[in-house]
């Protein structure tokens, strides 16, 4: 759960942030390694969440405290400012430390999102790991955790430089040497994690932010939601991670720390070519491609990429984890070493274009599907309407996690709690912890019906308020703000993703291309559905 919450990328169920929680949650992990005591000079700072918690206060115990401490109001120590981002698990705010005036990021995670025991265990473990790794190069500094009746608030370093790939795309050009510099910092994170007894398990570009807007800003790893403390001799079997970056041994349910090198290798492949090596429209298709293991080094721009760079990619993406290169050896590779063989010759600009398409967040696409569902012919969705009513047992107009779980069970579903949670998060467009009627219709209708020419035109007209034939920046801002997503960063992301002719607005052709886009190398296939 990263500090700037610059997430929500459709890579895997759930369809926005690409993160899949463990299907077989292992709730036994070793105690974290010893964390040094805070220096006396820090005693006047806000107290971070304590590893050895005192007995919870009666109020905390009564309210099922997640951090197992007395409740503390984060606002006693920090003044919350503007919203920086909104995602699957919560909202991130700019905050100012009252005692020093320093700026930080405060991620507020709704306790409604922490439904199961596994969710709560994951939350506690993530905090332990962030506290354990804090202060290391290329890892976000963790300040503390504060829990109240409604939320768990994580305060951490403000990474004002934004997402790694956004910076690369914005520069408009870069070289193998620049790609090597990025990869070196990412692999350094892997080396630190493994040295300090942590298995990351979810390395992907979205989890790396830049510390500032400076050209020489450090890359910082920010999300440790799927990380675990390494247990000597343990073989991990739960399938976690993000589809494009998952190692083959994860899919075979028998893996160790080598999976982090594989994921870093996928990121390097993307840095050099603009797309991941294993493409498909569906999660199953991606997994099949990973298991097949064919890596394309023939298509553009690979003929112009140095042999040394390709050698490192091959070694990082070796299918057999026992033969895969280690983090220490990656950092010593001739291409990756500082001042090494990586060329300063610019990489083909087409790579940036492909990277931009791959990196698309498609917030507007998800919002457009919801608009279409709101205006769909009632007769077309009569059965879905009845299904919604049957699942919404308290007639509140929304479906909670418990209602969804019970409703699926009645339909004969054999899904685990974690898988039901994934479906819940995928359908919950506005991130409020429940599924309303329109969100349900959006998630359950056949996608080809939602994306008919007639429905796409109606959706375009919904956004094109003045009938000009274009969705302008102002119209986009109005539409996104209606769903709590109208911040400047999101608007820029959507325009960057969709506005292919770069005229600062979205025409109907661009809108349709976005709505029907999927795998750029294959014809669109049917999307996964809730039922």
XYZ file of C-alpha atoms in Angstrom:
531
model
C 0.000 0.000 0.000
C 2.125 2.853 -1.289
C 2.380 6.309 0.187
C 1.223 8.325 -2.810
C -1.320 5.679 -3.734
C -0.490 6.130 -7.407
C -2.080 2.797 -8.252
C -5.051 1.098 -9.869
C -3.633 -0.517 -12.980
C -5.597 -3.303 -14.625
C -3.221 -6.269 -14.576
C -5.026 -8.991 -12.660
C -8.149 -9.593 -10.614
C -9.120 -7.225 -9.087
C -9.055 -5.299 -12.315
C -7.736 -1.987 -11.049
C -4.565 -2.253 -9.029
C -3.478 -5.599 -10.298
C -2.917 -6.976 -6.834
C -4.037 -10.411 -5.778
C -4.059 -11.330 -2.135
C -3.053 -14.816 -1.118
C -5.544 -17.515 -2.004
C -4.069 -19.743 0.679
C -3.171 -17.274 3.386
C -0.303 -18.472 5.569
C -0.959 -16.768 8.869
C 2.168 -18.068 10.592
C 5.281 -16.038 10.021
C 8.356 -15.535 12.145
C 8.778 -12.521 14.386
C 10.425 -9.602 12.623
C 14.139 -9.105 13.132
C 15.184 -6.798 15.945
C 14.573 -3.124 15.204
C 17.001 -0.651 16.835
C 15.662 1.643 19.545
C 14.803 5.194 18.494
C 17.469 7.785 19.348
C 16.769 10.053 22.295
C 16.662 13.047 19.954
C 13.508 11.576 18.452
C 11.556 11.254 21.673
C 9.497 14.385 20.968
C 8.342 13.054 17.625
C 4.931 11.388 17.147
C 5.087 7.865 18.601
C 5.160 5.216 15.854
C 3.156 2.023 16.136
C 4.919 -0.191 18.666
C 6.037 -3.728 17.886
C 5.409 -4.880 21.473
C 1.980 -3.391 22.075
C 0.623 -2.605 25.536
C -2.736 -3.988 26.512
C -5.412 -2.207 24.490
C -7.593 0.310 26.247
C -11.173 -0.787 26.972
C -12.346 1.361 24.088
C -9.853 -0.203 21.701
C -10.609 -3.722 22.851
C -14.314 -3.154 22.514
C -13.873 -1.862 18.971
C -11.533 -4.693 17.888
C -8.369 -2.625 17.501
C -6.399 -3.806 14.475
C -3.037 -2.510 15.723
C -3.803 -3.806 19.231
C -3.040 -0.398 20.754
C -5.153 2.317 22.309
C -6.674 4.520 19.630
C -4.608 7.575 18.670
C -5.890 10.442 16.536
C -3.394 11.140 13.763
C -4.597 14.767 13.764
C -2.983 15.299 17.174
C 0.386 15.046 15.433
C -0.311 15.958 11.806
C -2.512 18.425 9.940
C -4.121 16.725 6.946
C -4.138 18.664 3.683
C -5.235 18.026 0.117
C -6.023 14.601 -1.262
C -3.093 13.144 -3.207
C -4.754 10.026 -4.513
C -7.502 7.500 -4.057
C -7.345 3.779 -4.613
C -8.582 0.341 -3.747
C -7.645 0.430 -0.074
C -8.059 4.076 0.893
C -7.227 7.726 0.395
C -3.808 9.380 0.639
C -3.490 12.936 1.917
C -0.694 15.449 2.074
C -0.001 16.058 5.753
C 2.173 18.410 7.794
C 3.859 17.391 11.033
C 2.665 19.827 13.684
C 5.946 19.884 15.616
C 8.310 20.434 12.661
C 6.264 21.690 9.706
C 7.659 18.886 7.534
C 5.488 17.451 4.751
C 4.566 13.768 4.665
C 1.970 11.489 3.071
C -0.811 10.021 5.197
C -2.602 7.017 3.793
C -5.952 6.463 5.463
C -7.197 2.878 5.117
C -10.869 2.357 5.909
C -11.418 -0.425 8.429
C -14.362 -1.496 6.267
C -11.722 -2.714 3.812
C -10.054 -4.875 6.458
C -12.763 -7.523 6.527
C -11.164 -10.861 7.304
C -8.634 -11.956 9.903
C -6.170 -12.358 7.033
C -6.704 -8.710 6.006
C -5.922 -7.561 9.544
C -2.887 -9.829 9.830
C -1.642 -8.502 6.480
C -2.061 -4.917 7.694
C -0.060 -5.562 10.862
C 2.651 -7.413 8.951
C 2.959 -4.638 6.365
C 3.525 -2.096 9.133
C 6.121 -4.325 10.789
C 7.993 -4.740 7.509
C 7.895 -1.034 6.631
C 9.192 -0.170 10.096
C 11.918 -2.809 9.770
C 13.111 -1.569 6.337
C 12.667 2.171 6.972
C 15.850 4.205 6.583
C 17.377 1.971 3.905
C 18.302 3.424 0.486
C 15.545 3.264 -2.145
C 12.876 2.371 0.446
C 10.257 4.855 1.616
C 10.753 6.146 5.159
C 7.989 5.044 7.521
C 6.965 7.508 10.254
C 4.203 5.725 12.142
C 0.736 4.173 12.242
C -2.302 5.567 14.029
C -5.661 3.884 14.434
C -9.041 5.388 15.286
C -12.592 4.034 15.150
C -12.852 4.276 11.361
C -9.387 3.950 9.847
C -5.757 2.963 10.118
C -3.565 5.920 9.125
C -0.040 5.299 7.838
C 2.299 8.298 7.791
C 5.367 8.067 5.593
C 7.799 9.957 3.435
C 6.218 12.127 0.754
C 7.457 11.031 -2.666
C 6.729 14.224 -4.568
C 8.299 13.079 -7.832
C 5.413 10.804 -8.812
C 5.512 7.379 -10.433
C 8.646 6.021 -12.042
C 7.121 5.294 -15.469
C 5.387 8.680 -15.566
C 8.785 10.374 -15.229
C 10.314 8.259 -17.993
C 7.395 8.931 -20.349
C 7.394 12.671 -19.552
C 11.097 13.022 -20.428
C 10.317 11.780 -23.948
C 13.625 9.980 -24.423
C 16.059 7.848 -22.486
C 18.957 5.466 -23.038
C 20.177 2.026 -21.987
C 22.330 3.812 -19.406
C 19.237 5.455 -17.901
C 17.410 2.106 -17.903
C 20.417 0.537 -16.155
C 20.336 3.248 -13.485
C 16.650 2.556 -12.812
C 17.143 -1.210 -12.753
C 20.140 -0.858 -10.433
C 18.000 0.937 -7.845
C 15.171 -1.603 -8.149
C 17.535 -4.552 -7.714
C 19.137 -2.748 -4.778
C 15.701 -2.851 -3.114
C 15.605 -6.614 -3.717
C 19.099 -7.029 -2.268
C 18.212 -4.995 0.849
C 14.937 -6.864 1.373
C 16.571 -10.285 1.097
C 19.528 -9.273 3.295
C 17.097 -8.030 5.960
C 14.970 -11.160 5.758
C 12.049 -9.875 3.677
C 10.486 -11.447 0.567
C 8.729 -8.677 -1.391
C 6.482 -10.730 -3.756
C 4.898 -7.792 -5.601
C 7.578 -5.841 -7.447
C 6.051 -3.799 -10.286
C 6.583 -0.293 -11.713
C 3.580 1.207 -9.904
C 5.211 0.428 -6.560
C 8.196 2.688 -7.256
C 7.937 6.452 -6.796
C 10.494 9.255 -7.060
C 11.543 11.075 -3.902
C 11.316 14.510 -5.561
C 10.892 16.227 -8.921
C 14.671 16.628 -9.208
C 16.287 14.863 -12.194
C 18.566 12.933 -9.831
C 15.801 11.964 -7.394
C 16.071 8.558 -5.763
C 13.643 5.793 -6.678
C 11.712 4.588 -3.621
C 9.858 1.313 -3.081
C 6.570 2.126 -1.379
C 4.291 -0.907 -1.235
C 4.924 -3.904 1.019
C 1.360 -5.186 1.284
C 2.229 -8.683 0.042
C 5.674 -8.905 1.630
C 6.522 -11.492 4.296
C 9.422 -12.180 6.624
C 11.509 -15.009 5.163
C 11.404 -18.231 7.157
C 14.476 -20.421 6.750
C 13.678 -23.559 4.763
C 10.067 -22.591 4.089
C 8.607 -23.216 0.627
C 5.949 -20.620 -0.219
C 2.822 -21.871 -1.971
C 0.242 -19.053 -1.989
C -0.289 -17.375 -5.360
C 0.238 -13.645 -4.919
C 1.513 -10.777 -7.024
C 0.524 -9.010 -10.220
C -0.053 -11.053 -13.338
C 2.591 -9.709 -15.725
C 5.300 -9.917 -13.048
C 4.565 -13.333 -11.493
C 7.357 -15.921 -11.721
C 6.558 -19.390 -13.134
C 7.362 -21.102 -9.823
C 4.675 -18.979 -8.103
C 2.118 -20.455 -10.504
C 3.459 -23.905 -9.630
C 2.983 -23.038 -5.927
C 6.557 -23.756 -4.890
C 8.845 -20.751 -4.600
C 11.321 -18.692 -2.592
C 13.073 -15.329 -2.749
C 14.165 -15.838 -6.389
C 10.700 -14.597 -7.467
C 11.743 -11.002 -6.740
C 14.581 -11.192 -9.281
C 12.128 -12.496 -11.907
C 9.795 -9.533 -11.296
C 12.715 -7.088 -11.514
C 13.686 -8.770 -14.800
C 10.184 -8.181 -16.174
C 10.496 -4.490 -15.245
C 13.856 -4.313 -17.048
C 12.327 -5.921 -20.158
C 9.600 -3.235 -20.093
C 12.175 -0.456 -19.598
C 14.003 -1.612 -22.724
C 11.042 -2.482 -24.984
C 7.953 -0.711 -23.625
C 5.878 -3.873 -23.074
C 6.089 -6.918 -20.803
C 7.400 -10.163 -22.333
C 4.270 -12.185 -21.533
C 1.115 -10.679 -23.049
C -2.506 -11.792 -23.014
C -5.943 -10.272 -22.516
C -6.919 -12.530 -19.621
C -5.162 -13.537 -16.441
C -5.147 -17.188 -17.553
C -3.614 -16.216 -20.878
C -0.819 -14.313 -19.156
C -0.124 -17.253 -16.853
C -0.053 -19.693 -19.785
C 2.472 -17.463 -21.569
C 4.659 -17.278 -18.448
C 4.653 -21.059 -18.074
C 5.425 -21.517 -21.780
C 8.388 -19.204 -21.254
C 9.039 -17.839 -24.763
C 10.727 -14.421 -24.538
C 10.734 -12.264 -27.684
C 14.126 -10.719 -28.474
C 13.466 -10.464 -32.228
C 10.781 -7.744 -32.508
C 11.636 -4.051 -32.428
C 13.455 -2.544 -30.614
C 15.438 -5.632 -29.546
C 17.745 -5.805 -32.619
C 19.123 -2.398 -31.592
C 19.449 -3.276 -27.873
C 22.948 -4.315 -26.781
C 23.814 -7.988 -26.325
C 24.961 -7.240 -22.788
C 21.518 -5.888 -21.835
C 19.818 -8.918 -23.387
C 22.203 -11.210 -21.506
C 21.137 -9.712 -18.180
C 17.428 -9.948 -19.047
C 17.865 -13.639 -19.942
C 19.666 -14.349 -16.676
C 16.989 -12.577 -14.618
C 14.204 -14.382 -16.500
C 15.716 -17.862 -16.275
C 12.768 -20.207 -15.737
C 14.598 -22.442 -13.249
C 14.872 -20.432 -10.002
C 17.942 -22.443 -8.932
C 19.794 -21.195 -12.026
C 18.443 -17.633 -11.891
C 20.962 -14.879 -11.170
C 21.064 -13.464 -7.602
C 20.534 -9.810 -6.653
C 24.217 -9.407 -5.750
C 25.300 -10.842 -9.120
C 22.824 -8.635 -11.012
C 24.446 -5.577 -9.418
C 27.868 -6.833 -10.565
C 26.754 -7.508 -14.158
C 28.894 -5.543 -16.677
C 25.818 -3.872 -18.217
C 24.331 -2.782 -14.889
C 27.431 -1.646 -13.011
C 27.772 2.122 -12.629
C 30.010 3.249 -15.477
C 29.549 -0.166 -17.088
C 28.671 -1.250 -20.623
C 25.187 0.327 -20.865
C 25.126 2.709 -23.829
C 24.054 6.359 -23.669
C 22.533 6.065 -27.159
C 18.789 6.947 -27.040
C 16.377 4.005 -27.151
C 13.784 4.042 -29.965
C 11.023 6.560 -29.136
C 8.433 3.892 -30.026
C 9.370 2.206 -26.743
C 8.015 5.180 -24.794
C 4.819 5.124 -26.817
C 4.290 1.425 -26.082
C 5.140 1.934 -22.425
C 2.567 4.732 -22.256
C -0.132 2.436 -23.664
C 0.786 -0.414 -21.339
C 0.885 1.852 -18.321
C -2.613 3.252 -19.015
C -4.797 3.319 -15.902
C -8.093 3.550 -17.756
C -9.944 5.386 -15.007
C -12.129 6.980 -17.679
C -12.869 3.565 -19.205
C -14.162 2.177 -15.928
C -16.217 5.312 -15.349
C -17.645 5.115 -18.890
C -18.757 1.511 -18.333
C -20.606 2.661 -15.247
C -22.328 5.436 -17.240
C -23.407 2.877 -19.870
C -24.752 0.547 -17.188
C -26.785 3.413 -15.712
C -28.536 3.940 -19.046
C -28.923 0.369 -20.258
C -32.376 -0.893 -21.288
C -34.125 -2.368 -18.216
C -35.342 -5.415 -20.171
C -31.744 -6.354 -20.999
C -30.804 -6.595 -17.335
C -33.963 -7.996 -15.742
C -32.176 -11.159 -14.590
C -29.252 -9.200 -13.154
C -31.670 -6.894 -11.353
C -33.293 -9.912 -9.674
C -29.883 -11.344 -8.783
C -28.878 -8.053 -7.147
C -32.098 -8.026 -5.096
C -31.497 -11.610 -3.943
C -27.942 -10.852 -2.807
C -28.860 -7.525 -1.162
C -30.620 -9.286 1.726
C -31.093 -6.187 3.910
C -32.556 -4.178 0.987
C -30.074 -1.364 1.585
C -29.402 -0.802 -2.116
C -25.806 -1.940 -1.723
C -24.068 -5.312 -1.444
C -21.599 -5.787 1.386
C -18.754 -8.298 1.438
C -20.757 -10.673 3.665
C -23.805 -10.447 1.380
C -21.679 -11.136 -1.693
C -20.026 -14.121 -0.012
C -23.396 -15.593 1.041
C -24.976 -14.854 -2.352
C -22.172 -16.586 -4.226
C -22.416 -19.586 -1.891
C -26.144 -19.883 -2.667
C -25.256 -19.963 -6.365
C -22.956 -22.916 -5.706
C -19.710 -20.939 -5.821
C -16.654 -22.602 -4.265
C -14.606 -19.389 -4.063
C -12.362 -18.808 -1.044
C -12.802 -15.722 1.140
C -9.753 -14.137 -0.497
C -11.202 -14.702 -3.984
C -14.571 -13.212 -2.967
C -12.664 -10.195 -1.647
C -10.918 -9.862 -5.016
C -14.279 -9.797 -6.812
C -15.593 -7.289 -4.290
C -12.670 -4.947 -4.865
C -12.889 -5.332 -8.652
C -16.560 -4.313 -8.747
C -16.349 -1.517 -6.153
C -15.657 1.389 -8.537
C -15.873 4.224 -6.000
C -13.914 2.333 -3.339
C -16.460 2.806 -0.531
C -16.424 -0.821 0.621
C -19.726 -1.916 -0.928
C -21.195 -2.561 -4.396
C -24.132 -0.446 -5.484
C -26.651 -1.481 -8.140
C -24.884 0.209 -11.054
C -21.490 -1.175 -10.031
C -23.062 -4.641 -9.917
C -24.530 -4.282 -13.421
C -21.207 -2.963 -14.748
C -19.334 -5.953 -13.337
C -21.803 -8.662 -14.380
C -23.006 -7.683 -17.857
C -21.441 -9.225 -20.921
C -18.761 -6.740 -21.975
C -19.681 -6.852 -25.684
C -23.170 -5.542 -24.813
C -21.703 -2.692 -22.823
C -19.323 -1.823 -25.657
C -21.788 -1.753 -28.572
C -21.521 1.271 -30.902
C -24.818 2.661 -29.628
C -23.803 2.448 -25.979
C -20.350 3.885 -26.598
C -21.843 6.882 -28.396
C -24.280 7.507 -25.537
C -21.428 7.340 -23.041
C -19.333 9.767 -25.105
C -22.254 12.194 -25.235
C -22.555 11.950 -21.434
C -19.029 13.342 -21.054
C -19.193 15.747 -24.023
C -21.529 18.161 -22.233
C -21.370 20.966 -24.822
C -21.778 18.643 -27.836
C -18.523 19.841 -29.399
C -17.446 16.353 -30.448
C -14.616 16.388 -27.916
C -14.233 15.657 -24.213
C -12.293 18.664 -22.946
C -10.133 18.917 -19.830
C -12.913 20.797 -18.017
C -15.512 18.164 -18.964
C -13.152 15.399 -17.877
C -12.592 17.120 -14.534
C -16.349 17.428 -13.926
C -16.935 13.753 -14.790
C -14.107 12.426 -12.628
C -14.926 14.669 -9.657
C -18.404 13.164 -9.607
C -16.695 9.931 -8.533
C -14.024 11.465 -6.303
C -11.240 11.156 -8.897
C -10.939 14.702 -10.263
C -7.443 15.584 -9.020
C -4.960 17.099 -11.474
C -2.746 14.015 -11.514
C -5.617 11.718 -12.512
C -6.807 14.077 -15.262
C -3.283 14.225 -16.685
C -3.027 10.428 -16.504
C -6.292 9.935 -18.384
C -5.343 12.430 -21.098
C -1.895 10.872 -21.356
C -3.457 7.428 -21.754
C -6.220 8.291 -24.221
C -5.325 11.445 -26.172
C -3.336 9.779 -28.960
C -3.048 12.908 -31.161
C -1.930 15.024 -28.171
C -4.319 17.906 -28.842
C -5.366 18.160 -25.179
C -8.847 16.681 -25.649
C -10.470 13.324 -26.419
C -12.372 12.778 -29.673
C -14.861 9.974 -30.322
C -12.343 7.745 -32.137
C -9.899 8.008 -29.229
C -12.726 7.278 -26.789
C -13.794 4.121 -28.682
C -10.183 2.957 -28.999
C -9.791 3.276 -25.237
C -13.020 1.409 -24.519
C -12.128 -1.481 -26.830
C -8.449 -1.619 -26.036
C -6.879 -4.629 -24.410
C -3.825 -6.523 -25.550
C -2.218 -4.424 -28.303
C -0.893 -7.557 -29.999
C -4.080 -9.619 -30.107
C -7.761 -9.224 -30.891
C -9.922 -8.419 -27.898
C -11.295 -11.419 -26.069
C -14.178 -11.625 -23.643
C -13.370 -10.042 -20.294
C -13.539 -11.956 -17.011
C -16.866 -11.435 -15.243
C -18.177 -11.780 -11.718
C -20.641 -14.538 -12.716
